[in-house]
Structures are given as structure tokens and as C-alpha cells.
GROMACS .gro file of C-alpha atoms in nm:
model
  364
    1MET     CA    1  10.148   1.608 -18.280
    2GLU     CA    2   9.964   1.458 -17.985
    3ARG     CA    3   9.655   1.259 -18.087
    4LEU     CA    4   9.334   1.443 -17.997
    5ARG     CA    5   9.084   1.258 -17.781
    6LEU     CA    6   8.736   1.235 -17.929
    7MET     CA    7   8.395   1.074 -17.883
    8ARG     CA    8   8.134   0.980 -18.144
    9ALA     CA    9   7.790   0.822 -18.103
   10PRO     CA   10   7.445   0.814 -18.265
   11GLN     CA   11   7.256   1.140 -18.220
   12LYS     CA   12   6.959   0.952 -18.074
   13TYR     CA   13   6.915   0.608 -17.919
   14VAL     CA   14   6.568   0.468 -17.840
   15GLN     CA   15   6.499   0.128 -17.683
   16GLY     CA   16   6.209  -0.049 -17.514
   17ARG     CA   17   5.904  -0.271 -17.531
   18ASP     CA   18   5.704  -0.210 -17.852
   19ALA     CA   19   5.927   0.087 -17.937
   20LEU     CA   20   5.830   0.056 -18.305
   21LEU     CA   21   5.488   0.198 -18.219
   22LYS     CA   22   5.672   0.522 -18.140
   23PHE     CA   23   5.887   0.513 -18.455
   24HIS     CA   24   5.735   0.816 -18.629
   25GLU     CA   25   5.706   1.020 -18.311
   26GLU     CA   26   6.077   0.965 -18.236
   27MET     CA   27   6.208   0.995 -18.593
   28LYS     CA   28   5.979   1.252 -18.761
   29ASP     CA   29   6.240   1.529 -18.746
   30LEU     CA   30   6.464   1.331 -18.985
   31GLY     CA   31   6.239   1.374 -19.288
   32ASP     CA   32   5.905   1.288 -19.447
   33LYS     CA   33   5.995   1.068 -19.746
   34TRP     CA   34   6.122   0.734 -19.618
   35LEU     CA   35   6.306   0.443 -19.776
   36PHE     CA   36   6.298   0.136 -19.550
   37ILE     CA   37   6.569  -0.111 -19.657
   38CYS     CA   38   6.455  -0.438 -19.501
   39SER     CA   39   6.566  -0.794 -19.470
   40LYS     CA   40   6.281  -1.036 -19.540
   41SER     CA   41   6.241  -1.119 -19.172
   42GLY     CA   42   6.286  -0.754 -19.077
   43TYR     CA   43   5.996  -0.652 -19.300
   44LYS     CA   44   5.777  -0.925 -19.153
   45MET     CA   45   5.857  -0.834 -18.792
   46CYS     CA   46   5.849  -0.456 -18.817
   47HIS     CA   47   5.629  -0.334 -19.103
   48ASP     CA   48   5.289  -0.337 -18.932
   49ASN     CA   49   5.397  -0.156 -18.615
   50ILE     CA   50   5.596   0.103 -18.811
   51GLU     CA   51   5.289   0.173 -19.023
   52LYS     CA   52   5.077   0.206 -18.708
   53SER     CA   53   5.325   0.462 -18.575
   54PHE     CA   54   5.256   0.696 -18.869
   55GLY     CA   55   4.883   0.713 -18.797
   56ASP     CA   56   4.732   0.978 -19.025
   57ALA     CA   57   5.069   1.122 -19.131
   58LYS     CA   58   5.095   1.166 -19.508
   59ASP     CA   59   5.467   1.086 -19.525
   60LEU     CA   60   5.583   0.889 -19.828
   61ARG     CA   61   5.693   0.537 -19.720
   62HIS     CA   62   5.872   0.302 -19.957
   63TYR     CA   63   5.965  -0.046 -19.829
   64GLU     CA   64   6.229  -0.239 -20.021
   65ILE     CA   65   6.349  -0.595 -19.952
   66PHE     CA   66   6.722  -0.594 -20.013
   67GLY     CA   67   6.917  -0.873 -20.180
   68GLY     CA   68   7.081  -1.019 -19.870
   69VAL     CA   69   7.435  -0.881 -19.907
   70SER     CA   70   7.563  -0.525 -19.864
   71SER     CA   71   7.717  -0.532 -20.211
   72THR     CA   72   7.815  -0.250 -20.442
   73GLY     CA   73   7.537  -0.341 -20.685
   74GLU     CA   74   7.272  -0.355 -20.414
   75ILE     CA   75   7.378  -0.016 -20.281
   76GLU     CA   76   7.352   0.130 -20.632
   77ARG     CA   77   7.002  -0.019 -20.667
   78MET     CA   78   6.894   0.151 -20.344
   79ARG     CA   79   7.047   0.481 -20.453
   80LYS     CA   80   6.839   0.467 -20.769
   81ILE     CA   81   6.522   0.419 -20.560
   82VAL     CA   82   6.619   0.720 -20.349
   83LYS     CA   83   6.654   0.940 -20.657
   84GLU     CA   84   6.335   0.816 -20.827
   85ASN     CA   85   6.119   0.872 -20.518
   86GLY     CA   86   6.270   1.192 -20.380
   87ILE     CA   87   6.361   1.010 -20.057
   88ASN     CA   88   6.503   1.228 -19.778
   89VAL     CA   89   6.570   0.971 -19.504
   90VAL     CA   90   6.692   0.609 -19.517
   91VAL     CA   91   6.614   0.339 -19.260
   92GLY     CA   92   6.787   0.002 -19.226
   93ILE     CA   93   6.575  -0.279 -19.078
   94GLY     CA   94   6.723  -0.622 -19.007
   95GLY     CA   95   7.066  -0.766 -18.937
   96GLY     CA   96   7.412  -0.641 -19.022
   97SER     CA   97   7.387  -0.654 -19.401
   98ALA     CA   98   7.062  -0.458 -19.419
   99ILE     CA   99   7.207  -0.204 -19.177
  100ASP     CA  100   7.530  -0.169 -19.376
  101THR     CA  101   7.337  -0.125 -19.702
  102ALA     CA  102   7.125   0.150 -19.548
  103LYS     CA  103   7.426   0.331 -19.401
  104ALA     CA  104   7.609   0.325 -19.735
  105THR     CA  105   7.304   0.437 -19.934
  106ALA     CA  106   7.245   0.729 -19.699
  107TYR     CA  107   7.613   0.825 -19.703
  108TYR     CA  108   7.642   0.839 -20.082
  109GLU     CA  109   7.309   1.026 -20.115
  110LYS     CA  110   7.400   1.265 -19.829
  111LEU     CA  111   7.088   1.173 -19.630
  112PRO     CA  112   7.022   1.096 -19.262
  113VAL     CA  113   7.000   0.728 -19.166
  114ALA     CA  114   6.807   0.552 -18.890
  115ILE     CA  115   6.876   0.194 -18.783
  116VAL     CA  116   6.624  -0.064 -18.655
  117PRO     CA  117   6.809  -0.387 -18.568
  118THR     CA  118   6.598  -0.702 -18.547
  119VAL     CA  119   6.876  -0.900 -18.379
  120VAL     CA  120   7.151  -0.786 -18.141
  121ALA     CA  121   7.424  -1.026 -18.253
  122THR     CA  122   7.681  -0.748 -18.307
  123ASP     CA  123   7.732  -0.383 -18.213
  124ALA     CA  124   7.698  -0.269 -18.578
  125PRO     CA  125   7.384  -0.050 -18.536
  126CYS     CA  126   7.565   0.231 -18.352
  127THR     CA  127   7.897   0.229 -18.536
  128GLY     CA  128   8.017   0.462 -18.811
  129LEU     CA  129   8.129   0.203 -19.065
  130SER     CA  130   8.002  -0.064 -19.304
  131VAL     CA  131   8.145  -0.382 -19.452
  132ILE     CA  132   8.100  -0.368 -19.831
  133TYR     CA  133   8.112  -0.672 -20.061
  134ASN     CA  134   8.144  -0.719 -20.434
  135ASP     CA  135   7.844  -0.851 -20.623
  136ASP     CA  136   7.996  -1.202 -20.626
  137GLY     CA  137   7.999  -1.201 -20.245
  138SER     CA  138   8.371  -1.143 -20.204
  139PHE     CA  139   8.500  -0.875 -19.966
  140ASN     CA  140   8.534  -0.527 -20.116
  141SER     CA  141   8.621  -0.279 -19.840
  142TYR     CA  142   8.544  -0.122 -19.506
  143LEU     CA  143   8.359   0.204 -19.556
  144PHE     CA  144   8.421   0.455 -19.275
  145TYR     CA  145   8.173   0.738 -19.233
  146PRO     CA  146   8.231   1.093 -19.107
  147LYS     CA  147   7.951   1.043 -18.853
  148ASN     CA  148   7.750   0.775 -18.679
  149PRO     CA  149   7.382   0.707 -18.760
  150GLU     CA  150   7.141   0.987 -18.677
  151ALA     CA  151   6.920   0.748 -18.482
  152VAL     CA  152   6.898   0.388 -18.359
  153LEU     CA  153   6.570   0.236 -18.241
  154VAL     CA  154   6.560  -0.109 -18.080
  155ASP     CA  155   6.226  -0.275 -18.009
  156SER     CA  156   6.284  -0.509 -17.713
  157THR     CA  157   5.979  -0.717 -17.807
  158VAL     CA  158   6.134  -0.793 -18.145
  159ILE     CA  159   6.461  -0.900 -17.980
  160ALA     CA  160   6.278  -1.115 -17.722
  161ASN     CA  161   6.121  -1.310 -18.008
  162ALA     CA  162   6.442  -1.354 -18.210
  163PRO     CA  163   6.654  -1.671 -18.173
  164VAL     CA  164   6.848  -1.664 -17.845
  165SER     CA  165   7.168  -1.759 -18.029
  166PHE     CA  166   7.183  -1.404 -18.169
  167LEU     CA  167   7.162  -1.253 -17.820
  168VAL     CA  168   7.441  -1.481 -17.696
  169ALA     CA  169   7.662  -1.398 -17.995
  170GLY     CA  170   7.605  -1.030 -17.924
  171MET     CA  171   7.723  -1.083 -17.569
  172GLY     CA  172   8.038  -1.242 -17.710
  173ASP     CA  173   8.105  -0.942 -17.932
  174ALA     CA  174   8.039  -0.709 -17.638
  175LEU     CA  175   8.268  -0.911 -17.409
  176GLY     CA  176   8.578  -0.795 -17.593
  177THR     CA  177   8.485  -0.425 -17.570
  178TYR     CA  178   8.637  -0.341 -17.231
  179PHE     CA  179   8.946  -0.558 -17.259
  180GLU     CA  180   9.036  -0.442 -17.609
  181ALA     CA  181   8.987  -0.075 -17.514
  182ARG     CA  182   9.196  -0.128 -17.201
  183ALA     CA  183   9.478  -0.270 -17.412
  184CYS     CA  184   9.463   0.028 -17.650
  185LEU     CA  185   9.465   0.274 -17.362
  186ARG     CA  186   9.777   0.113 -17.215
  187THR     CA  187   9.969   0.163 -17.539
  188GLU     CA  188   9.806   0.493 -17.639
  189SER     CA  189   9.681   0.326 -17.957
  190PRO     CA  190   9.404   0.492 -18.160
  191SER     CA  191   9.036   0.415 -18.132
  192LEU     CA  192   8.837   0.302 -18.436
  193GLU     CA  193   8.771   0.671 -18.490
  194PHE     CA  194   9.150   0.726 -18.509
  195GLY     CA  195   9.149   0.945 -18.200
  196GLY     CA  196   9.277   0.923 -17.846
  197ILE     CA  197   9.062   0.738 -17.592
  198THR     CA  198   8.852   0.948 -17.355
  199ARG     CA  199   8.760   0.870 -16.996
  200SER     CA  200   8.397   0.864 -17.111
  201ALA     CA  201   8.473   0.589 -17.363
  202MET     CA  202   8.649   0.376 -17.101
  203ALA     CA  203   8.359   0.424 -16.860
  204LEU     CA  204   8.115   0.294 -17.124
  205CYS     CA  205   8.342  -0.001 -17.202
  206GLU     CA  206   8.373  -0.098 -16.835
  207LEU     CA  207   7.996  -0.059 -16.783
  208CYS     CA  208   7.943  -0.288 -17.082
  209TYR     CA  209   8.146  -0.565 -16.916
  210LYS     CA  210   7.981  -0.519 -16.576
  211THR     CA  211   7.635  -0.529 -16.737
  212LEU     CA  212   7.714  -0.854 -16.917
  213ARG     CA  213   7.828  -1.022 -16.597
  214GLN     CA  214   7.535  -0.900 -16.390
  215TYR     CA  215   7.247  -0.959 -16.630
  216GLY     CA  216   7.368  -1.198 -16.903
  217ALA     CA  217   7.232  -1.527 -16.772
  218LYS     CA  218   6.886  -1.389 -16.685
  219ALA     CA  219   6.866  -1.207 -17.017
  220LYS     CA  220   6.933  -1.533 -17.198
  221LEU     CA  221   6.651  -1.704 -17.004
  222SER     CA  222   6.421  -1.410 -17.080
  223CYS     CA  223   6.488  -1.442 -17.453
  224GLU     CA  224   6.440  -1.818 -17.443
  225ASN     CA  225   6.097  -1.756 -17.291
  226HIS     CA  226   6.019  -1.461 -17.523
  227VAL     CA  227   5.962  -1.211 -17.241
  228VAL     CA  228   6.087  -0.854 -17.207
  229THR     CA  229   6.250  -0.807 -16.866
  230PRO     CA  230   6.482  -0.544 -16.715
  231GLU     CA  231   6.764  -0.797 -16.752
  232LEU     CA  232   6.698  -0.843 -17.124
  233ASP     CA  233   6.679  -0.467 -17.176
  234ALA     CA  234   7.012  -0.426 -16.994
  235ILE     CA  235   7.182  -0.676 -17.225
  236ILE     CA  236   7.026  -0.527 -17.539
  237GLU     CA  237   7.175  -0.192 -17.435
  238ALA     CA  238   7.512  -0.356 -17.365
  239ASN     CA  239   7.519  -0.543 -17.697
  240VAL     CA  240   7.408  -0.249 -17.910
  241TYR     CA  241   7.493   0.083 -17.747
  242LEU     CA  242   7.761   0.026 -17.483
  243SER     CA  243   7.957  -0.211 -17.704
  244GLY     CA  244   7.906  -0.013 -18.026
  245VAL     CA  245   7.994   0.328 -17.888
  246GLY     CA  246   8.260   0.171 -17.665
  247ALA     CA  247   8.436  -0.007 -17.951
  248ASP     CA  248   8.413   0.294 -18.181
  249ASN     CA  249   8.578   0.517 -17.924
  250GLY     CA  250   8.787   0.260 -17.737
  251GLY     CA  251   8.963   0.054 -18.003
  252LEU     CA  252   9.033  -0.310 -18.083
  253ALA     CA  253   9.313  -0.553 -18.001
  254VAL     CA  254   9.355  -0.933 -17.998
  255ALA     CA  255   8.994  -1.047 -17.979
  256HIS     CA  256   8.895  -0.902 -18.317
  257SER     CA  257   9.227  -0.987 -18.481
  258PHE     CA  258   9.166  -1.348 -18.377
  259TYR     CA  259   8.831  -1.338 -18.556
  260ASN     CA  260   8.986  -1.186 -18.867
  261GLY     CA  261   9.254  -1.455 -18.866
  262LEU     CA  262   8.989  -1.724 -18.836
  263THR     CA  263   8.802  -1.591 -19.140
  264ALA     CA  264   9.114  -1.660 -19.348
  265LEU     CA  265   9.030  -2.031 -19.317
  266GLY     CA  266   8.719  -1.974 -19.529
  267GLY     CA  267   8.385  -2.145 -19.481
  268HIS     CA  268   8.368  -2.105 -19.103
  269SER     CA  269   8.020  -2.100 -18.954
  270ALA     CA  270   8.075  -1.979 -18.597
  271PRO     CA  271   7.910  -1.642 -18.528
  272HIS     CA  272   8.137  -1.337 -18.512
  273GLY     CA  273   8.061  -1.278 -18.145
  274ASN     CA  274   8.139  -1.637 -18.044
  275CYS     CA  275   8.483  -1.607 -18.202
  276VAL     CA  276   8.546  -1.270 -18.036
  277ALA     CA  277   8.461  -1.422 -17.698
  278PHE     CA  278   8.723  -1.694 -17.737
  279GLY     CA  279   8.966  -1.434 -17.871
  280THR     CA  280   8.910  -1.233 -17.553
  281LEU     CA  281   9.025  -1.531 -17.344
  282VAL     CA  282   9.333  -1.557 -17.566
  283GLN     CA  283   9.404  -1.187 -17.518
  284LEU     CA  284   9.388  -1.217 -17.139
  285LEU     CA  285   9.654  -1.490 -17.150
  286LEU     CA  286   9.879  -1.279 -17.372
  287GLU     CA  287   9.843  -0.989 -17.130
  288GLY     CA  288   9.935  -1.203 -16.833
  289ALA     CA  289   9.600  -1.126 -16.671
  290SER     CA  290   9.552  -1.256 -16.319
  291LYS     CA  291   9.418  -1.605 -16.262
  292GLU     CA  292   9.112  -1.450 -16.100
  293GLU     CA  293   9.030  -1.222 -16.393
  294PHE     CA  294   9.075  -1.499 -16.650
  295LYS     CA  295   8.848  -1.731 -16.452
  296GLU     CA  296   8.587  -1.457 -16.413
  297VAL     CA  297   8.566  -1.412 -16.790
  298GLN     CA  298   8.579  -1.786 -16.859
  299ASP     CA  299   8.303  -1.850 -16.604
  300PHE     CA  300   8.086  -1.588 -16.773
  301CYS     CA  301   8.131  -1.762 -17.109
  302LEU     CA  302   8.033  -2.096 -16.955
  303GLU     CA  303   7.731  -1.940 -16.783
  304VAL     CA  304   7.576  -1.793 -17.100
  305GLY     CA  305   7.694  -2.056 -17.349
  306LEU     CA  306   7.983  -1.879 -17.519
  307PRO     CA  307   8.275  -2.096 -17.640
  308VAL     CA  308   8.578  -2.166 -17.424
  309THR     CA  309   8.733  -2.429 -17.655
  310LEU     CA  310   8.841  -2.428 -18.018
  311SER     CA  311   8.610  -2.711 -18.118
  312GLU     CA  312   8.311  -2.496 -18.020
  313ILE     CA  313   8.401  -2.250 -18.298
  314GLY     CA  314   8.480  -2.524 -18.548
  315ILE     CA  315   8.861  -2.533 -18.512
  316THR     CA  316   8.982  -2.892 -18.491
  317THR     CA  317   9.336  -2.913 -18.632
  318GLU     CA  318   9.681  -2.780 -18.549
  319GLU     CA  319   9.717  -2.652 -18.903
  320GLN     CA  320   9.408  -2.435 -18.861
  321VAL     CA  321   9.554  -2.284 -18.544
  322LYS     CA  322   9.877  -2.201 -18.727
  323VAL     CA  323   9.687  -2.026 -19.007
  324ILE     CA  324   9.482  -1.823 -18.756
  325ALA     CA  325   9.798  -1.720 -18.570
  326GLU     CA  326   9.973  -1.609 -18.889
  327LYS     CA  327   9.678  -1.424 -19.040
  328SER     CA  328   9.590  -1.251 -18.712
  329CYS     CA  329   9.933  -1.090 -18.703
  330VAL     CA  330   9.956  -0.944 -19.054
  331PRO     CA  331  10.052  -0.575 -19.074
  332GLY     CA  332   9.765  -0.343 -18.992
  333GLU     CA  333   9.582  -0.586 -18.764
  334THR     CA  334   9.467  -0.450 -18.428
  335ILE     CA  335   9.665  -0.717 -18.241
  336HIS     CA  336   9.960  -0.480 -18.281
  337ASN     CA  337   9.792  -0.244 -18.035
  338MET     CA  338   9.910  -0.477 -17.758
  339ALA     CA  339  10.195  -0.378 -17.527
  340GLY     CA  340  10.517  -0.534 -17.656
  341ASP     CA  341  10.334  -0.647 -17.972
  342VAL     CA  342  10.249  -1.014 -18.039
  343THR     CA  343  10.423  -1.258 -18.273
  344PRO     CA  344  10.245  -1.545 -18.453
  345SER     CA  345  10.422  -1.800 -18.234
  346GLU     CA  346  10.315  -1.620 -17.915
  347LEU     CA  347   9.957  -1.602 -18.037
  348HIS     CA  348   9.963  -1.968 -18.140
  349ASP     CA  349  10.071  -2.077 -17.794
  350ALA     CA  350   9.812  -1.858 -17.622
  351ILE     CA  351   9.537  -2.006 -17.843
  352VAL     CA  352   9.643  -2.359 -17.752
  353LEU     CA  353   9.657  -2.273 -17.380
  354ALA     CA  354   9.314  -2.105 -17.385
  355ASP     CA  355   9.172  -2.418 -17.546
  356ALA     CA  356   9.337  -2.646 -17.288
  357LEU     CA  357   9.207  -2.431 -17.001
  358GLY     CA  358   8.861  -2.440 -17.156
  359LYS     CA  359   8.863  -2.818 -17.182
  360ALA     CA  360   8.970  -2.844 -16.820
  361ALA     CA  361   8.695  -2.606 -16.707
  362LYS     CA  362   8.427  -2.799 -16.894
  363LYS     CA  363   8.538  -3.124 -16.725
  364ALA     CA  364   8.536  -2.970 -16.377
   0.00000   0.00000   0.00000
């Protein structure tokens, strides 16, 4: 049977300067008994303005600092709080782990979930999945949801005052969106939602890439100077919404498989988005992209401070490259969405070439 094309996205997306002051006004239809699952920094940055947004409303509000990892035990702890307090809406405030914990808690308790990211380092806020860990910190599973979050609210002031490295990493994650979706479209591979790719999805993916190129450098400067500008808002939208909805409905290919292969080394410290950016350069070489397109993407990476060499993501030995190439090509990896497929030896050679081209560009 032909694969049906489909689109999924959050029901509501809100973004702007001091948006948290409008939290209750924008989210009040979700419920009136709230559990806010917060990272420590998320609580500090968001609590006061969220409370101001409620004004005289008598809604029950329970704030809980989560344990730092979206683990099975932590999710169970949050579920217990939901039951004990009669909670009817869950909110995740913070980075990826707080968000994933909130999504999972809401899913198991059959409640709506709202997301308030305090950094835009990945496109996780808008997606319909979580990464779940065991209580010892080891990987447990990917948890796919039947729907995306009910709402996502991004306060641009919060993002402007977060470390700029998170914004740059988010641009790296977003950079792969268009090129990975394009590869999936060429081979009629499924999206992350296991459906066919719509024209709407591809339009969002392409807009994501164009937005990065047009506004990335000025957005970085805005964040470094802690100011909210139209350029910063454009990149927040690209990192969170365009990339998240684009990846969900467009699919993945080499760039994310490269990251997954790199994690097999253990103990790596490079941000997810930085690795995806380098993986995107590798993918373009495997595709035989034009010299002009490769240089355009490489120049963007250099302009905003994303890696173009292996050493910039902590890879320094030939043995590490071999492990990445092998692990990136295991059965089930999204690298197999590429036309003609990709072997470990082909990937290895493309990684080495991307690194050599990056070294040459940095010397120029």
C-alpha cells in the first residue's frame, strides 16, 4: 500500500519578548491544576513571570525541580505528584531532559502538555518523542507519542540571556533539517512520523535553511549582547519550530546517523547540534552536492562558529573515525534513507574528506 502523506505539529506555538507574562492567558484552556516540571535554572528564570501571568486566578500551581535526567524513576515520581494533586495539565520548563520528562508524564497520565524551553539548542520542544533513560543514566528507549505537545511557548528574553553556545548548537541541529528531508524525499523514505513527506513539510524545511543563512550571524551577536532583535526571533523560530516540525515530518538521513555513530565512542562532550552540523557537510559529500552548495553550507558554519573539522567535535584519531563510520551504518539507522545506501567505507572516506576541506577552509 502506498504510504500516506501526513503532517503533525504542536496545536499552539507562542514566541516573543517576555512571552511568559502571557503564559496563563495563552494556556488557560489546557486546565486549571498545573504541574510545572522544571530544571533548576528553568525554575529560576521562569517562575516569577509565570506567577505574574496568573494574576488573581485561583488555579492550583505545583512547581517541582526534576532530578536532571528523563529517567524511568523520575517519570514515575512525577506521575505520583500528578495523582496526589489532581493535576490536569503538565508543563516542562528547561532543556531537553525536563521537556522529555514532562512529555512522558503527560502521556502516561493522559494529560495535555505545554513546553517552555529555556534554551534552543535542539528542536525537541515541538517534536512528538522523548529520549528515556534508566535510573543509572544508561539509555532505555525512544518513546514516540501519538501527538505533538498541545502548546509550546518560547520567551525570547529568556533565550537572549542564555549562553550563546546553546543558540549556535541549535542552529547546527536545524542545519540538517532541509538536507536530510530532501534526501528522504528523493528515496520516498518515511518521515519521523512514519508517513510520506508533504509539500508543506518540505517548504518548512527549506525555510528553516534560508532563515539560518539570512539571520544566523546577527542572531548570534544579539544573543552575545543579550538583546531581543528580529534576527534573534527568526533564529529561535528556526531552531524550535521550523526545525522541529520540519524534522518530524521530513525525516532524517546522514547528519543524525553521524551523531548517533559518534555517541558510540562514549564520553564525547560536543553538543548534539555541533555534531549534526558536521554530519550535514559529510552528507553533502556523499550526495555529490555541487561545489557551490557545499561551500555555502561550510561558509555558514564558519560564520556562526559551527565545526567544520573533526577536532572541533573532539575526534582526533583514525580509530575513532572508523568506529563512527561502522556504528552510523548499523541496521535501522537513518543513513539508509540515502539514495544508493551508504557503506561504512564510503562514510569513512566522506568524513575524512569533510575534515580535510574544513582544515583548508580555516587556513584560507
